[in-house]
Amino acid sequence: MKVKYGICNVHYAKEKKAEDGTITYDKPVPLPGAKNIKMDAEGDSNPFYADNKLFFNKFNNNGYSGELGIALLSDQFRKDILGEIADKNGALLEKIDAIPSNFALMFELDGDDDKMRFCFYHCSTSRPSTEANTQEDKTEPDIDNLSLTMTGRDKDNLVRAKLKRTDSPDAYDKFYESVYEPVYQEQEETPSV
């Protein structure tokens, strides 16, 4: 792939953490209407100088922060992740003490040869801002913007996975069936001397 463009096939999967710290996810749910995503890398460097030069530098990976623009945030996402509840008439109710849930975020970026699929394992978000504008001679739809924080999950510090069809066609085709879990290669044993 030489370039990337176009976001599509956005899914989310609610994260569940057991008392023993085990993390599982619900089945991924489509989140249609993705307009854009912007992720800024978070972290800094900690240079240490000695002998009149840079002696050591430690870089911290604190994940990403950014925004996901959605044409209209689904009611299901509002219930699953933002903690909104529906009354018997179907009205969605937002309570001041609602506790948002963490989730995995999965999506695809088109490209010239391959479509890269991404999974961010430990995401959190706040309520989206709401905006509406008057209709003029051209209709420009408003979007819901979700502020995202994407960090490493507790059990293994994984932040994200990126998979192309050429990496593993089988894993690529099953990508949205469940949250992608890595399959590590077994390390060859070093022969003893």
PDB file of C-alpha atoms in Angstrom:
ATOM      1  CA  MET A   1       0.000   0.000   0.000  1.00  0.00           C
ATOM      2  CA  LYS A   2       1.379   3.370  -1.014  1.00  0.00           C
ATOM      3  CA  VAL A   3      -1.393   5.635   0.279  1.00  0.00           C
ATOM      4  CA  LYS A   4      -4.336   5.439   2.645  1.00  0.00           C
ATOM      5  CA  TYR A   5      -7.724   7.071   2.335  1.00  0.00           C
ATOM      6  CA  GLY A   6     -11.349   6.441   3.195  1.00  0.00           C
ATOM      7  CA  ILE A   7     -12.631   5.119   6.514  1.00  0.00           C
ATOM      8  CA  CYS A   8     -15.351   2.477   6.504  1.00  0.00           C
ATOM      9  CA  ASN A   9     -16.598  -0.645   8.306  1.00  0.00           C
ATOM     10  CA  VAL A  10     -16.372   0.930  11.754  1.00  0.00           C
ATOM     11  CA  HIS A  11     -17.320  -1.479  14.538  1.00  0.00           C
ATOM     12  CA  TYR A  12     -17.169  -1.333  18.309  1.00  0.00           C
ATOM     13  CA  ALA A  13     -17.140  -4.118  20.905  1.00  0.00           C
ATOM     14  CA  LYS A  14     -17.951  -3.427  24.537  1.00  0.00           C
ATOM     15  CA  GLU A  15     -15.130  -4.401  26.880  1.00  0.00           C
ATOM     16  CA  LYS A  16     -15.843  -6.525  29.929  1.00  0.00           C
ATOM     17  CA  LYS A  17     -13.364  -6.942  32.767  1.00  0.00           C
ATOM     18  CA  ALA A  18     -13.769  -9.787  35.233  1.00  0.00           C
ATOM     19  CA  GLU A  19     -12.784  -9.534  38.904  1.00  0.00           C
ATOM     20  CA  ASP A  20      -9.572 -11.441  38.165  1.00  0.00           C
ATOM     21  CA  GLY A  21      -8.631  -8.845  35.517  1.00  0.00           C
ATOM     22  CA  THR A  22      -9.525 -10.996  32.507  1.00  0.00           C
ATOM     23  CA  ILE A  23     -10.742  -8.891  29.596  1.00  0.00           C
ATOM     24  CA  THR A  24     -13.359 -10.105  27.140  1.00  0.00           C
ATOM     25  CA  TYR A  25     -15.413  -8.304  24.520  1.00  0.00           C
ATOM     26  CA  ASP A  26     -18.966  -8.492  23.256  1.00  0.00           C
ATOM     27  CA  LYS A  27     -19.468  -9.334  19.597  1.00  0.00           C
ATOM     28  CA  PRO A  28     -18.467  -6.362  17.406  1.00  0.00           C
ATOM     29  CA  VAL A  29     -21.382  -4.118  16.400  1.00  0.00           C
ATOM     30  CA  PRO A  30     -21.369  -2.027  13.202  1.00  0.00           C
ATOM     31  CA  LEU A  31     -21.267   1.743  13.676  1.00  0.00           C
ATOM     32  CA  PRO A  32     -22.366   3.124  10.290  1.00  0.00           C
ATOM     33  CA  GLY A  33     -21.833   6.619   8.965  1.00  0.00           C
ATOM     34  CA  ALA A  34     -18.117   7.173   9.624  1.00  0.00           C
ATOM     35  CA  LYS A  35     -17.052  10.509   8.163  1.00  0.00           C
ATOM     36  CA  ASN A  36     -13.505  10.826   9.511  1.00  0.00           C
ATOM     37  CA  ILE A  37     -11.083   9.769  12.190  1.00  0.00           C
ATOM     38  CA  LYS A  38      -8.094  11.626  13.570  1.00  0.00           C
ATOM     39  CA  MET A  39      -5.688  10.028  16.023  1.00  0.00           C
ATOM     40  CA  ASP A  40      -2.757  11.822  17.584  1.00  0.00           C
ATOM     41  CA  ALA A  41       0.004   9.755  19.158  1.00  0.00           C
ATOM     42  CA  GLU A  42       0.350  10.416  22.886  1.00  0.00           C
ATOM     43  CA  GLY A  43       3.628  10.138  24.773  1.00  0.00           C
ATOM     44  CA  ASP A  44       6.868  11.941  25.212  1.00  0.00           C
ATOM     45  CA  SER A  45      10.565  11.371  25.363  1.00  0.00           C
ATOM     46  CA  ASN A  46      12.724  11.541  28.464  1.00  0.00           C
ATOM     47  CA  PRO A  47      16.258  12.411  27.405  1.00  0.00           C
ATOM     48  CA  PHE A  48      19.121  11.873  29.823  1.00  0.00           C
ATOM     49  CA  TYR A  49      22.384  13.688  29.172  1.00  0.00           C
ATOM     50  CA  ALA A  50      25.787  12.525  30.370  1.00  0.00           C
ATOM     51  CA  ASP A  51      29.330  12.872  29.101  1.00  0.00           C
ATOM     52  CA  ASN A  52      28.250  16.106  27.384  1.00  0.00           C
ATOM     53  CA  LYS A  53      25.852  14.282  25.028  1.00  0.00           C
ATOM     54  CA  LEU A  54      22.549  12.518  24.837  1.00  0.00           C
ATOM     55  CA  PHE A  55      23.347   9.376  26.802  1.00  0.00           C
ATOM     56  CA  PHE A  56      19.923   7.722  26.953  1.00  0.00           C
ATOM     57  CA  ASN A  57      16.432   8.515  25.704  1.00  0.00           C
ATOM     58  CA  LYS A  58      13.244   6.726  26.752  1.00  0.00           C
ATOM     59  CA  PHE A  59      10.113   7.144  24.666  1.00  0.00           C
ATOM     60  CA  ASN A  60       6.718   6.583  26.281  1.00  0.00           C
ATOM     61  CA  ASN A  61       3.790   5.166  24.334  1.00  0.00           C
ATOM     62  CA  ASN A  62       0.621   6.497  25.924  1.00  0.00           C
ATOM     63  CA  GLY A  63      -1.616   5.422  23.072  1.00  0.00           C
ATOM     64  CA  TYR A  64      -3.636   7.906  21.045  1.00  0.00           C
ATOM     65  CA  SER A  65      -6.228  10.600  21.451  1.00  0.00           C
ATOM     66  CA  GLY A  66      -8.460  12.022  18.777  1.00  0.00           C
ATOM     67  CA  GLU A  67     -11.898  12.209  17.256  1.00  0.00           C
ATOM     68  CA  LEU A  68     -14.234   9.990  15.291  1.00  0.00           C
ATOM     69  CA  GLY A  69     -16.842  11.792  13.196  1.00  0.00           C
ATOM     70  CA  ILE A  70     -20.083   9.861  12.677  1.00  0.00           C
ATOM     71  CA  ALA A  71     -23.036  11.011  10.567  1.00  0.00           C
ATOM     72  CA  LEU A  72     -25.448  10.145  13.400  1.00  0.00           C
ATOM     73  CA  LEU A  73     -24.387   8.178  16.455  1.00  0.00           C
ATOM     74  CA  SER A  74     -26.495   5.036  16.757  1.00  0.00           C
ATOM     75  CA  ASP A  75     -28.907   4.533  19.651  1.00  0.00           C
ATOM     76  CA  GLN A  76     -27.264   1.150  20.268  1.00  0.00           C
ATOM     77  CA  PHE A  77     -23.856   2.781  20.813  1.00  0.00           C
ATOM     78  CA  ARG A  78     -25.457   5.322  23.123  1.00  0.00           C
ATOM     79  CA  LYS A  79     -26.907   2.491  25.220  1.00  0.00           C
ATOM     80  CA  ASP A  80     -23.949   0.075  25.060  1.00  0.00           C
ATOM     81  CA  ILE A  81     -21.107   2.535  25.569  1.00  0.00           C
ATOM     82  CA  LEU A  82     -22.457   5.856  26.864  1.00  0.00           C
ATOM     83  CA  GLY A  83     -24.821   4.223  29.370  1.00  0.00           C
ATOM     84  CA  GLU A  84     -28.020   5.842  28.123  1.00  0.00           C
ATOM     85  CA  ILE A  85     -31.233   3.958  28.880  1.00  0.00           C
ATOM     86  CA  ALA A  86     -34.505   3.626  26.977  1.00  0.00           C
ATOM     87  CA  ASP A  87     -37.877   4.100  28.663  1.00  0.00           C
ATOM     88  CA  LYS A  88     -40.972   2.103  27.714  1.00  0.00           C
ATOM     89  CA  ASN A  89     -41.805   4.647  24.999  1.00  0.00           C
ATOM     90  CA  GLY A  90     -38.384   4.198  23.417  1.00  0.00           C
ATOM     91  CA  ALA A  91     -37.046   7.604  24.452  1.00  0.00           C
ATOM     92  CA  LEU A  92     -33.326   7.547  25.199  1.00  0.00           C
ATOM     93  CA  LEU A  93     -32.512   9.005  28.584  1.00  0.00           C
ATOM     94  CA  GLU A  94     -29.149  10.450  29.499  1.00  0.00           C
ATOM     95  CA  LYS A  95     -28.467  10.480  33.227  1.00  0.00           C
ATOM     96  CA  ILE A  96     -25.840  12.608  34.909  1.00  0.00           C
ATOM     97  CA  ASP A  97     -24.449   9.572  36.762  1.00  0.00           C
ATOM     98  CA  ALA A  98     -24.196   7.280  33.714  1.00  0.00           C
ATOM     99  CA  ILE A  99     -20.875   5.462  33.564  1.00  0.00           C
ATOM    100  CA  PRO A 100     -19.481   5.021  30.040  1.00  0.00           C
ATOM    101  CA  SER A 101     -18.009   1.623  29.149  1.00  0.00           C
ATOM    102  CA  ASN A 102     -14.627   0.959  27.587  1.00  0.00           C
ATOM    103  CA  PHE A 103     -14.635  -0.669  24.168  1.00  0.00           C
ATOM    104  CA  ALA A 104     -12.542  -1.914  21.281  1.00  0.00           C
ATOM    105  CA  LEU A 105     -12.757   0.137  18.090  1.00  0.00           C
ATOM    106  CA  MET A 106     -12.302  -1.561  14.725  1.00  0.00           C
ATOM    107  CA  PHE A 107     -12.279   0.031  11.281  1.00  0.00           C
ATOM    108  CA  GLU A 108     -10.875  -0.165   7.771  1.00  0.00           C
ATOM    109  CA  LEU A 109      -8.851   2.299   5.723  1.00  0.00           C
ATOM    110  CA  ASP A 110      -8.901   1.936   1.958  1.00  0.00           C
ATOM    111  CA  GLY A 111      -5.734   2.187  -0.052  1.00  0.00           C
ATOM    112  CA  ASP A 112      -4.431   1.661  -3.539  1.00  0.00           C
ATOM    113  CA  ASP A 113      -3.658  -2.058  -3.117  1.00  0.00           C
ATOM    114  CA  ASP A 114      -4.879  -3.206   0.265  1.00  0.00           C
ATOM    115  CA  LYS A 115      -7.506  -2.287   2.772  1.00  0.00           C
ATOM    116  CA  MET A 116      -5.897  -2.080   6.180  1.00  0.00           C
ATOM    117  CA  ARG A 117      -7.998  -3.118   9.138  1.00  0.00           C
ATOM    118  CA  PHE A 118      -7.289  -1.732  12.587  1.00  0.00           C
ATOM    119  CA  CYS A 119      -8.301  -2.738  16.085  1.00  0.00           C
ATOM    120  CA  PHE A 120      -7.730  -0.410  19.030  1.00  0.00           C
ATOM    121  CA  TYR A 121      -8.139  -2.520  22.144  1.00  0.00           C
ATOM    122  CA  HIS A 122      -8.910  -0.148  25.013  1.00  0.00           C
ATOM    123  CA  CYS A 123     -10.926   2.928  24.065  1.00  0.00           C
ATOM    124  CA  SER A 124     -12.967   5.389  26.031  1.00  0.00           C
ATOM    125  CA  THR A 125     -15.132   8.285  24.938  1.00  0.00           C
ATOM    126  CA  SER A 126     -17.238  11.066  26.311  1.00  0.00           C
ATOM    127  CA  ARG A 127     -20.641  12.215  25.128  1.00  0.00           C
ATOM    128  CA  PRO A 128     -20.575  13.680  21.619  1.00  0.00           C
ATOM    129  CA  SER A 129     -21.141  17.345  21.030  1.00  0.00           C
ATOM    130  CA  THR A 130     -24.451  18.189  19.382  1.00  0.00           C
ATOM    131  CA  GLU A 131     -24.698  20.676  16.548  1.00  0.00           C
ATOM    132  CA  ALA A 132     -27.344  21.476  13.959  1.00  0.00           C
ATOM    133  CA  ASN A 133     -27.402  24.206  11.349  1.00  0.00           C
ATOM    134  CA  THR A 134     -30.113  25.734   9.243  1.00  0.00           C
ATOM    135  CA  GLN A 135     -30.596  24.333   5.760  1.00  0.00           C
ATOM    136  CA  GLU A 136     -29.362  26.596   2.996  1.00  0.00           C
ATOM    137  CA  ASP A 137     -29.198  26.196  -0.797  1.00  0.00           C
ATOM    138  CA  LYS A 138     -26.964  23.142  -0.304  1.00  0.00           C
ATOM    139  CA  THR A 139     -27.558  20.488   2.298  1.00  0.00           C
ATOM    140  CA  GLU A 140     -24.466  19.842   4.392  1.00  0.00           C
ATOM    141  CA  PRO A 141     -25.189  17.174   7.016  1.00  0.00           C
ATOM    142  CA  ASP A 142     -23.963  17.779  10.551  1.00  0.00           C
ATOM    143  CA  ILE A 143     -21.982  15.038  12.281  1.00  0.00           C
ATOM    144  CA  ASP A 144     -21.520  13.731  15.806  1.00  0.00           C
ATOM    145  CA  ASN A 145     -17.908  13.946  16.991  1.00  0.00           C
ATOM    146  CA  LEU A 146     -16.671  11.461  19.564  1.00  0.00           C
ATOM    147  CA  SER A 147     -13.563  12.390  21.526  1.00  0.00           C
ATOM    148  CA  LEU A 148     -11.506   9.219  21.848  1.00  0.00           C
ATOM    149  CA  THR A 149      -8.748   8.058  24.150  1.00  0.00           C
ATOM    150  CA  MET A 150      -7.045   4.834  23.053  1.00  0.00           C
ATOM    151  CA  THR A 151      -4.598   3.302  25.507  1.00  0.00           C
ATOM    152  CA  GLY A 152      -3.038  -0.097  26.192  1.00  0.00           C
ATOM    153  CA  ARG A 153      -5.258  -2.689  27.783  1.00  0.00           C
ATOM    154  CA  ASP A 154      -4.303  -3.932  31.228  1.00  0.00           C
ATOM    155  CA  LYS A 155      -3.670  -7.603  30.500  1.00  0.00           C
ATOM    156  CA  ASP A 156      -0.939  -7.194  27.867  1.00  0.00           C
ATOM    157  CA  ASN A 157      -0.466  -3.468  27.158  1.00  0.00           C
ATOM    158  CA  LEU A 158      -1.687  -3.853  23.560  1.00  0.00           C
ATOM    159  CA  VAL A 159      -2.770  -0.564  22.011  1.00  0.00           C
ATOM    160  CA  ARG A 160      -3.650  -1.592  18.460  1.00  0.00           C
ATOM    161  CA  ALA A 161      -3.394  -4.199  15.739  1.00  0.00           C
ATOM    162  CA  LYS A 162      -3.133  -3.528  11.982  1.00  0.00           C
ATOM    163  CA  LEU A 163      -3.904  -6.276   9.485  1.00  0.00           C
ATOM    164  CA  LYS A 164      -3.849  -6.370   5.678  1.00  0.00           C
ATOM    165  CA  ARG A 165      -5.429  -9.064   3.530  1.00  0.00           C
ATOM    166  CA  THR A 166      -1.955 -10.062   2.316  1.00  0.00           C
ATOM    167  CA  ASP A 167      -0.868 -10.702   5.937  1.00  0.00           C
ATOM    168  CA  SER A 168      -3.436 -13.458   6.491  1.00  0.00           C
ATOM    169  CA  PRO A 169      -6.506 -13.760   4.224  1.00  0.00           C
ATOM    170  CA  ASP A 170      -8.282 -16.006   6.736  1.00  0.00           C
ATOM    171  CA  ALA A 171      -7.763 -13.674   9.727  1.00  0.00           C
ATOM    172  CA  TYR A 172      -8.648 -10.691   7.522  1.00  0.00           C
ATOM    173  CA  ASP A 173     -11.955 -12.244   6.426  1.00  0.00           C
ATOM    174  CA  LYS A 174     -12.891 -13.055  10.044  1.00  0.00           C
ATOM    175  CA  PHE A 175     -11.730  -9.698  11.406  1.00  0.00           C
ATOM    176  CA  TYR A 176     -15.183  -8.401  12.413  1.00  0.00           C
ATOM    177  CA  GLU A 177     -16.475 -11.682  13.862  1.00  0.00           C
ATOM    178  CA  SER A 178     -14.753 -10.949  17.168  1.00  0.00           C
ATOM    179  CA  VAL A 179     -12.120  -8.592  18.525  1.00  0.00           C
ATOM    180  CA  TYR A 180      -8.833  -9.577  16.893  1.00  0.00           C
ATOM    181  CA  GLU A 181      -6.473 -11.350  19.279  1.00  0.00           C
ATOM    182  CA  PRO A 182      -2.823 -11.783  18.359  1.00  0.00           C
ATOM    183  CA  VAL A 183      -1.374 -15.159  17.486  1.00  0.00           C
ATOM    184  CA  TYR A 184       2.242 -15.030  18.536  1.00  0.00           C
ATOM    185  CA  GLN A 185       4.892 -17.003  16.716  1.00  0.00           C
ATOM    186  CA  GLU A 186       6.622 -19.518  18.882  1.00  0.00           C
ATOM    187  CA  GLN A 187      10.198 -18.562  19.414  1.00  0.00           C
ATOM    188  CA  GLU A 188      12.754 -21.115  18.362  1.00  0.00           C
ATOM    189  CA  GLU A 189      14.692 -22.484  21.240  1.00  0.00           C
ATOM    190  CA  THR A 190      18.306 -21.405  21.339  1.00  0.00           C
ATOM    191  CA  PRO A 191      20.464 -24.509  21.233  1.00  0.00           C
ATOM    192  CA  SER A 192      22.456 -25.005  24.403  1.00  0.00           C
ATOM    193  CA  VAL A 193      26.239 -24.985  24.076  1.00  0.00           C
TER     194      VAL A 193
END
